[in-house]
mmCIF file of C-alpha atoms in Angstrom:
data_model
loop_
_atom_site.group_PDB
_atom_site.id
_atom_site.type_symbol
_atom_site.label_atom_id
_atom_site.label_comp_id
_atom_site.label_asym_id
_atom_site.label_seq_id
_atom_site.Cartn_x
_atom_site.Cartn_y
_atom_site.Cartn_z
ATOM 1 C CA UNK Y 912 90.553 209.992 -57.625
ATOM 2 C CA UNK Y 913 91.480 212.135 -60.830
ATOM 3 C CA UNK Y 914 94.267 214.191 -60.676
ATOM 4 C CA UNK Y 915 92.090 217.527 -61.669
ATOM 5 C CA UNK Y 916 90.608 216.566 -58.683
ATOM 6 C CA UNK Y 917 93.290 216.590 -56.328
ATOM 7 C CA UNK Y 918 94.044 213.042 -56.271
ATOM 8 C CA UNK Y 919 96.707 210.737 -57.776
ATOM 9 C CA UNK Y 920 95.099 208.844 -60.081
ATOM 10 C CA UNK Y 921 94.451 205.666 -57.681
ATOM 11 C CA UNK Y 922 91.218 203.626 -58.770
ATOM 12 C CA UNK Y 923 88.311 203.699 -56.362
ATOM 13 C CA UNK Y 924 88.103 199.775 -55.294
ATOM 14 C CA UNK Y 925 84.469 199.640 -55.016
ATOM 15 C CA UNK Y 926 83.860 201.221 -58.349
ATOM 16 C CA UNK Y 927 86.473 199.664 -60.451
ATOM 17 C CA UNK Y 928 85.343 196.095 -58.820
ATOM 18 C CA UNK Y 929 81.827 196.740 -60.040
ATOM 19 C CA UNK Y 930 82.923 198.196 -63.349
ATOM 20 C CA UNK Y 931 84.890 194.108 -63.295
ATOM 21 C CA UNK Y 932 81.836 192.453 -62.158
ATOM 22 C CA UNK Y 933 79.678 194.149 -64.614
ATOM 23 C CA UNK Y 934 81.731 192.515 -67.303
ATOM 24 C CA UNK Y 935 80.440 189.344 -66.039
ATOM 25 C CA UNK Y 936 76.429 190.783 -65.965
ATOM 26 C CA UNK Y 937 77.089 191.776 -69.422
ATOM 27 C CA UNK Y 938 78.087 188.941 -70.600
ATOM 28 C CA UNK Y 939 74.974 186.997 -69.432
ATOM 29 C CA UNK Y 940 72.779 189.013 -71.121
ATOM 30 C CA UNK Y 941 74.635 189.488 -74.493
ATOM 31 C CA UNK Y 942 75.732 186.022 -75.057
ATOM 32 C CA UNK Y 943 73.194 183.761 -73.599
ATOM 33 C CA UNK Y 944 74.007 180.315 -75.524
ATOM 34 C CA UNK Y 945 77.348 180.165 -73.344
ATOM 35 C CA UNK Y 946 77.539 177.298 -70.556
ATOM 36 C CA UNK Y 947 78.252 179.928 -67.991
ATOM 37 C CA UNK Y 948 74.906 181.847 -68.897
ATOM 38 C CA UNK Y 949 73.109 178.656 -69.421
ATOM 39 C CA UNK Y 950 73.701 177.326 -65.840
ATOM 40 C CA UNK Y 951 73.534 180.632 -64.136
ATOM 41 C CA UNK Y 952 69.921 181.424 -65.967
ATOM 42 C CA UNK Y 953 69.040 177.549 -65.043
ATOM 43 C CA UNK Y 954 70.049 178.166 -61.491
ATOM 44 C CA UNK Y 955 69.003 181.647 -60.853
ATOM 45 C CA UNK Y 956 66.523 183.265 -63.172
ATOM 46 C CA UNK Y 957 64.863 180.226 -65.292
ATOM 47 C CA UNK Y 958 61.536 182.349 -65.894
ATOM 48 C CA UNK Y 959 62.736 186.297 -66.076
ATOM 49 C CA UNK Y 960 65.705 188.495 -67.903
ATOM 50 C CA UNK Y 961 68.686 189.205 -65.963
ATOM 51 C CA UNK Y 962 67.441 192.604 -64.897
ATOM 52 C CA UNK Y 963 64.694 191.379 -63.362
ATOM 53 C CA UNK Y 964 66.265 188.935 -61.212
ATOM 54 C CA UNK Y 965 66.112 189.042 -57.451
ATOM 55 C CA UNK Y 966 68.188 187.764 -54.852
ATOM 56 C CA UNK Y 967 66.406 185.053 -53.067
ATOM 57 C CA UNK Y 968 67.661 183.551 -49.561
ATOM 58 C CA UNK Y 969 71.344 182.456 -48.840
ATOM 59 C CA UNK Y 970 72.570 182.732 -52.417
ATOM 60 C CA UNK Y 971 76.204 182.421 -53.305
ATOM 61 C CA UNK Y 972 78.751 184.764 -52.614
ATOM 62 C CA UNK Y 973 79.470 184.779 -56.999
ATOM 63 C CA UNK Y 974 75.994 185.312 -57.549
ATOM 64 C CA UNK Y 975 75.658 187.711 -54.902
ATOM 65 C CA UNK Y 976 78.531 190.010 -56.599
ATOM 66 C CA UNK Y 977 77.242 189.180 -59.914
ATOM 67 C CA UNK Y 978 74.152 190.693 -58.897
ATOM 68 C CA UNK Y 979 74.820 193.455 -57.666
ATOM 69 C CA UNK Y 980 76.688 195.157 -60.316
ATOM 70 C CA UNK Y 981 73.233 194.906 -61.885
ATOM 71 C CA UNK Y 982 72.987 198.697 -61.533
ATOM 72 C CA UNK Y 983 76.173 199.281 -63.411
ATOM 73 C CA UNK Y 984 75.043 197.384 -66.980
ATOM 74 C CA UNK Y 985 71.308 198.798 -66.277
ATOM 75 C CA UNK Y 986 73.223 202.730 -66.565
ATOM 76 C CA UNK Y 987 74.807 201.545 -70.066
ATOM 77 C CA UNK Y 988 72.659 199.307 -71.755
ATOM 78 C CA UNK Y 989 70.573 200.044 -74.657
ATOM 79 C CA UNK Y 990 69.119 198.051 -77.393
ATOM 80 C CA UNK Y 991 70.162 198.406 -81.429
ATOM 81 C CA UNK Y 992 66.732 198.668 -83.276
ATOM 82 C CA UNK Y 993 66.499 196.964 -86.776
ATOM 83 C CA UNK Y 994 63.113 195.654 -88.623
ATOM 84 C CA UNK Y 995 62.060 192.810 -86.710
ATOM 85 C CA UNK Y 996 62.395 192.881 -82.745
ATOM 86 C CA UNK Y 997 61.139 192.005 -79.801
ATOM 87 C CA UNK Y 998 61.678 195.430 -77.281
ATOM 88 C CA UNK Y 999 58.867 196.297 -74.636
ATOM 89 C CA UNK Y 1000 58.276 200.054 -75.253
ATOM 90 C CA UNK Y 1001 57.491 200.881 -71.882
ATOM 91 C CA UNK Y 1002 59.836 199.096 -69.749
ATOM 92 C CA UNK Y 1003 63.413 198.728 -71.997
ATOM 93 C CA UNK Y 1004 65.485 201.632 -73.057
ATOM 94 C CA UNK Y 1005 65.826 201.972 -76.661
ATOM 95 C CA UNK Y 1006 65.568 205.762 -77.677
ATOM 96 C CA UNK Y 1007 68.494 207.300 -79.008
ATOM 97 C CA UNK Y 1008 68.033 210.592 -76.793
ATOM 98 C CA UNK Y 1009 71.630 210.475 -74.174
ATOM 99 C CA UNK Y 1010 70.077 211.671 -71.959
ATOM 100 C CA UNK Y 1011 67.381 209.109 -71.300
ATOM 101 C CA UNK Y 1012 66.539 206.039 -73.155
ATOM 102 C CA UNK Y 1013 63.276 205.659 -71.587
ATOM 103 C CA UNK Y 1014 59.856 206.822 -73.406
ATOM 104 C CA UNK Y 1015 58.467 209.121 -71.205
ATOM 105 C CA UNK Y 1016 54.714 208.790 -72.452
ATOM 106 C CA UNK Y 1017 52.005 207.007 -69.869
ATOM 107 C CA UNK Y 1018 50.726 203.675 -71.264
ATOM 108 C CA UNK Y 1019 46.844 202.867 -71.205
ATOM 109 C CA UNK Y 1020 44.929 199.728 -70.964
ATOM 110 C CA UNK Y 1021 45.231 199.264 -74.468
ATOM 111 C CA UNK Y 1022 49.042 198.968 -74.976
ATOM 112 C CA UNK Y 1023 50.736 197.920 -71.838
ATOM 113 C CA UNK Y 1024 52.320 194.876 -73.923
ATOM 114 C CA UNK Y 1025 53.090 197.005 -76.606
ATOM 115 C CA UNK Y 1026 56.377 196.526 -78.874
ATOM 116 C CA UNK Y 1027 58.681 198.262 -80.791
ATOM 117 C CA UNK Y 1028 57.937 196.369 -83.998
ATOM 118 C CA UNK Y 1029 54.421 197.112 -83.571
ATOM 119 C CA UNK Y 1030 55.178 200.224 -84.427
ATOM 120 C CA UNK Y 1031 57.104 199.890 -87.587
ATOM 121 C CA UNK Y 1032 55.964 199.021 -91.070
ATOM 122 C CA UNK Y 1033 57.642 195.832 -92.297
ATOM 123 C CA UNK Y 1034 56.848 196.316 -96.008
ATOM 124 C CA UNK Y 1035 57.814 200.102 -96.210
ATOM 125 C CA UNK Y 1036 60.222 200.035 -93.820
ATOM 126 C CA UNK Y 1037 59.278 203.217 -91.771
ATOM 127 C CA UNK Y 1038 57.522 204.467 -89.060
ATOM 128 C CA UNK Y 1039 53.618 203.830 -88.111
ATOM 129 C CA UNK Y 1040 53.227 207.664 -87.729
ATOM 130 C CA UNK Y 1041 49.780 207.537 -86.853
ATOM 131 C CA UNK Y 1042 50.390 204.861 -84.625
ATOM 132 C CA UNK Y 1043 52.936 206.654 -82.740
ATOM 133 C CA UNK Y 1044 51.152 210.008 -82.059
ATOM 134 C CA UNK Y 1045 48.267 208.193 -80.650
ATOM 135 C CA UNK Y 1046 50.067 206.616 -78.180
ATOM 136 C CA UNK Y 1047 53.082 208.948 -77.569
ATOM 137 C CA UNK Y 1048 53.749 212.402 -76.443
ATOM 138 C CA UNK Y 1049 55.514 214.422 -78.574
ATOM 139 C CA UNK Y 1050 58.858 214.346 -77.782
ATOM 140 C CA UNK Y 1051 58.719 210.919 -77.595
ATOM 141 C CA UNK Y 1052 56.813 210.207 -81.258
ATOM 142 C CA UNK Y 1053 60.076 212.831 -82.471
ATOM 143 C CA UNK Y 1054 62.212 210.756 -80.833
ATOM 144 C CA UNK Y 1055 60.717 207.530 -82.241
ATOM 145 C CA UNK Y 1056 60.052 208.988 -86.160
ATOM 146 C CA UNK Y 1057 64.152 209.611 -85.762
ATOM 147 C CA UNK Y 1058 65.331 206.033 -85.354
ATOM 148 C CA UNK Y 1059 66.100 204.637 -88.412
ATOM 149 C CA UNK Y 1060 64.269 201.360 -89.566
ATOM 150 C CA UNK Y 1061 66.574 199.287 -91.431
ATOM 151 C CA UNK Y 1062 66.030 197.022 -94.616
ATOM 152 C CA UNK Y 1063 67.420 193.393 -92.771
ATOM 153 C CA UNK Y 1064 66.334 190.344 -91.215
ATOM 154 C CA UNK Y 1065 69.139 190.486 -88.015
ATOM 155 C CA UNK Y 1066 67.395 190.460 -84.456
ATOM 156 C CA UNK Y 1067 67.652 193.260 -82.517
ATOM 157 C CA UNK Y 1068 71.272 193.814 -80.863
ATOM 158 C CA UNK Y 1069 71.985 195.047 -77.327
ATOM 159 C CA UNK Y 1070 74.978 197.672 -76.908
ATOM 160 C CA UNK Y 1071 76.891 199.399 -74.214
ATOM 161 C CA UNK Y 1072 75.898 203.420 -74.882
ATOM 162 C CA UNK Y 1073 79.585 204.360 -73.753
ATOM 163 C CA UNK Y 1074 81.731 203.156 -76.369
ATOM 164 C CA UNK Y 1075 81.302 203.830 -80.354
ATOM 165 C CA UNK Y 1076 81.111 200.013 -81.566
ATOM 166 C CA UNK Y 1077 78.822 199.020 -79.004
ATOM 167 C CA UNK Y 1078 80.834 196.945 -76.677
ATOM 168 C CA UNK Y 1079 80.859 196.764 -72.799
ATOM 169 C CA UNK Y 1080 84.349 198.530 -71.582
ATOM 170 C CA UNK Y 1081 85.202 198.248 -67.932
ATOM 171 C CA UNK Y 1082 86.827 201.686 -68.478
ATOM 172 C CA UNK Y 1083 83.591 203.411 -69.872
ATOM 173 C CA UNK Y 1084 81.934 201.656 -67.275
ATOM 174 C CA UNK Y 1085 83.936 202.827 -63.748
ATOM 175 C CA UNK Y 1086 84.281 206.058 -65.497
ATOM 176 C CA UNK Y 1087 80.176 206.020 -65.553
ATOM 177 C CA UNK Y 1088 80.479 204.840 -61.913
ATOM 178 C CA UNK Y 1089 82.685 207.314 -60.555
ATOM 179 C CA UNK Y 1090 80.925 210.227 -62.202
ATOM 180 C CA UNK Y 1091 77.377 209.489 -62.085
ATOM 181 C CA UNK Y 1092 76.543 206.854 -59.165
ATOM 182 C CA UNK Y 1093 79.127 207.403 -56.685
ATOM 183 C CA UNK Y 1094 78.754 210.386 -54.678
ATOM 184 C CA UNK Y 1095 82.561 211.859 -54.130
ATOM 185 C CA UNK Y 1096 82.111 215.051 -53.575
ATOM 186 C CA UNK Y 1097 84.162 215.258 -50.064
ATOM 187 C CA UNK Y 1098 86.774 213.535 -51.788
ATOM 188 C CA UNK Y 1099 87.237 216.383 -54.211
ATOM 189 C CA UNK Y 1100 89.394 219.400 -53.701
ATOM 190 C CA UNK Y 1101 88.972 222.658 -54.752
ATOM 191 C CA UNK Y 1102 92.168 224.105 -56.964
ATOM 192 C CA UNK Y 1103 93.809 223.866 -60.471
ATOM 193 C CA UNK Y 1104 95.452 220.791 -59.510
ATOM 194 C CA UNK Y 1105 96.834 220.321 -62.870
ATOM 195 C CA UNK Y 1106 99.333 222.982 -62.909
ATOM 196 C CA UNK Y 1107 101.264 221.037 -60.018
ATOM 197 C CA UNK Y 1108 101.363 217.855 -62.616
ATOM 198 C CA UNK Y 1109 102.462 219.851 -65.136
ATOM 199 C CA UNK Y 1110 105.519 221.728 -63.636
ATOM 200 C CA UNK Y 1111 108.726 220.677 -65.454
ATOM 201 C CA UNK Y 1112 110.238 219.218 -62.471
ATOM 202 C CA UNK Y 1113 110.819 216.065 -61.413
ATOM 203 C CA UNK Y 1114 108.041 213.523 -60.440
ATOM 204 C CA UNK Y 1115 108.992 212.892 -56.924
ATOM 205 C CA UNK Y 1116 109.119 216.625 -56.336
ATOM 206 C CA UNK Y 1117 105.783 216.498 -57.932
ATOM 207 C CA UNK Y 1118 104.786 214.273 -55.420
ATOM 208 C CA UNK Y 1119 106.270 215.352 -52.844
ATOM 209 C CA UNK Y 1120 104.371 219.304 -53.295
ATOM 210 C CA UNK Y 1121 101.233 216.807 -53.771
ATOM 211 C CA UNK Y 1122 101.692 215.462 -50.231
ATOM 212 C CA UNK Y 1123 102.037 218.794 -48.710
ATOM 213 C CA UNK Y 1124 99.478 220.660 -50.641
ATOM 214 C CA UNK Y 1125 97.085 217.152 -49.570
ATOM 215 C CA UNK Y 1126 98.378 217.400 -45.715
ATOM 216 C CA UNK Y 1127 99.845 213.961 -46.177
ATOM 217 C CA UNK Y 1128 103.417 214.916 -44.696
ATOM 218 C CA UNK Y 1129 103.633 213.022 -41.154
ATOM 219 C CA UNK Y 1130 104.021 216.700 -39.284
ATOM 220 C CA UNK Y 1131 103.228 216.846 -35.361
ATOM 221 C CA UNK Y 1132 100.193 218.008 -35.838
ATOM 222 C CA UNK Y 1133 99.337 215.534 -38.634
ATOM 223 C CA UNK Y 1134 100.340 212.652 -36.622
ATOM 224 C CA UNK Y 1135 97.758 214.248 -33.665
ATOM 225 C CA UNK Y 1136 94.928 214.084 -36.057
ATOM 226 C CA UNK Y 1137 95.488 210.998 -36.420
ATOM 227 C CA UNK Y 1138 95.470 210.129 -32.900
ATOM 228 C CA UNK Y 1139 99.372 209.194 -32.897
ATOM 229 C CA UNK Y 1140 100.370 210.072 -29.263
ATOM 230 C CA UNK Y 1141 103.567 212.862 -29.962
ATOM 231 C CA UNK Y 1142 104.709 216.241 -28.936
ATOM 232 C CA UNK Y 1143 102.555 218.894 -31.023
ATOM 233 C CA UNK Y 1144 105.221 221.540 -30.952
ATOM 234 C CA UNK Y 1145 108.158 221.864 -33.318
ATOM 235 C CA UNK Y 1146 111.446 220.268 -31.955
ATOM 236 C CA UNK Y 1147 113.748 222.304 -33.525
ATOM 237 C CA UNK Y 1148 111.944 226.663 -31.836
ATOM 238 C CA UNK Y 1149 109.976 224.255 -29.470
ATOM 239 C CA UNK Y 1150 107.445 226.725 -29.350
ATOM 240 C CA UNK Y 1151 105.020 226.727 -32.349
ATOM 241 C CA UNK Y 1152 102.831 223.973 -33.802
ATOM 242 C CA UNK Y 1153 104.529 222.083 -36.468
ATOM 243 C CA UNK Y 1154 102.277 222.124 -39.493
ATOM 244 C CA UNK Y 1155 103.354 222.523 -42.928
ATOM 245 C CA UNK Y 1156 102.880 226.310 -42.616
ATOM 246 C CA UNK Y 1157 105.457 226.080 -40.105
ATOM 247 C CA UNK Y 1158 108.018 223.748 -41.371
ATOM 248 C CA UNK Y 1159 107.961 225.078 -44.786
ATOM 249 C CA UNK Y 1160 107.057 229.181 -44.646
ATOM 250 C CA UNK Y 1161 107.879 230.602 -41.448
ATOM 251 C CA UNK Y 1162 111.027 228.720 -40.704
ATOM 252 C CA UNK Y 1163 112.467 228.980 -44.673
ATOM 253 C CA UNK Y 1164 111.952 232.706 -44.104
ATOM 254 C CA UNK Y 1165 113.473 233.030 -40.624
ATOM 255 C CA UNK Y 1166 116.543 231.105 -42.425
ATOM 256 C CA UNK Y 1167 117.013 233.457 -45.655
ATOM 257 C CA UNK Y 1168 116.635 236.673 -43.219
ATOM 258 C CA UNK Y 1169 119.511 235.491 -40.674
ATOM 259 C CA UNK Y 1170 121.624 234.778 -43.811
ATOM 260 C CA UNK Y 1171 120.836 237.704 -45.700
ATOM 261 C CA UNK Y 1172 124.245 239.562 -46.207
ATOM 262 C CA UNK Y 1173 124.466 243.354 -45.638
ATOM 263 C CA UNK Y 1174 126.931 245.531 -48.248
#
């Protein structure tokens, strides 16, 4: 958890081991003439894409983890459009709104197996406009008329939406993960946790106010919530609860008023 969150900057190990996994689902859909993709796609999905794949009985533990951090490259990926392509309009994400890459228009009977070049003009190298508004709303034909249609003959290019060159980043990725498909809410803590890492002190004091502020000192009544079988009251008054209220308010005050020195 982030530290502006009350946490230490540890990784959460289900996220960050899909964020690593999804490396490995990118990579079979972005580089398909590799062996590994080849034998996989032979193997596992010989007749669909990668994101269409299903699980089928007993399959391998690789291919099982492979798989599932499906959901994490489906989040990120987006396709590059250029003059000559191959991109289902109704099914792949390729608008350049952030917010969702998906048209949000209703297809007929008429265009379900419509394409993205179908809706370009090769020789002028724009926009079918009229094609567009017939079969668009319109925030999706202004998202569309927006794209620009490049003058070159490279296929169409898929890219991770997270980084600026295009690239899939494990980093981008678990950051996605952590903020948008995990739900950590309880994990959070209220406060301006960021004033304790930036006191001018040193770091194990830091960490050692971090503990106390988190309840993470082994006091008696820590240990009892965590059903470690002690005495609950302090040992040094024996008759309050030793907490860190206890240990580090009450009894530093008791101490400086029995010291204080009278004129």
């Amino acid at each position: 958890m982030k530290k502006e969150h009350g946490g230490i900057d540890f990784k959460q190990l289900h996220g960050f081991n899909l964020a690593m996994l999804g490396k490995q689902s990118w990579c079979l859909m972005s580089d398909q003439d590799t062996m590994v993709a080849k034998v996989f796609k032979a193997k596992y999905f010989p007749l669909v894409d990668f994101l269409e794949t299903q699980l089928e009985h007993n399959p391998s533990f690789i291919w099982h983890s492979i798989h599932a951090s499906r959901v994490v490259v489906e989040e990120g990926f987006q396709w590059r459009i250029v003059d000559e392509n191959c991109i289902h309009v109704w099914t792949q994400p390729w608008l350049k709104n952030w917010e969702n890459h998906y048209v949000t228009s209703t297809s007929n009977n008429g265009n379900q197996n419509l394409r993205v070049g179908d809706l370009i003009d090769h020789d002028l190298h724009t926009c079918k406009i009229n094609e567009v508004a017939a079969n668009f709303n319109p925030n999706d034909a202004q998202q569309i008329q927006s794209i620009p249609v490049l003058n070159t003959k490279v296929s169409d290019k898929l890219i991770w939406k997270f980084t600026t060159i295009g690239d899939y980043s494990v980093c981008t990725a678990y950051h996605n993960i952590i903020e948008n498909m995990l739900d950590n809410s309880n994990l959070k803590f209220q406060g301006n946790w960021m004033l304790l890492w930036k006191l001018q002190t040193p770091r194990n004091i830091k960490h050692f106010l971090w503990r106390l502020f988190r309840g993470c000192l082994p006091t008696k009544s820590n240990l009892r919530n965590k059903h470690v079988l002690c005495p609950i009251v302090c040992v040094s008054c024996e008759a309050n609860i030793e907490n860190e209220w206890h240990l580090f308010c009450l009894r530093l005050c008791k101490r400086s008023w029995d010291n204080r020195e009278f004129v």
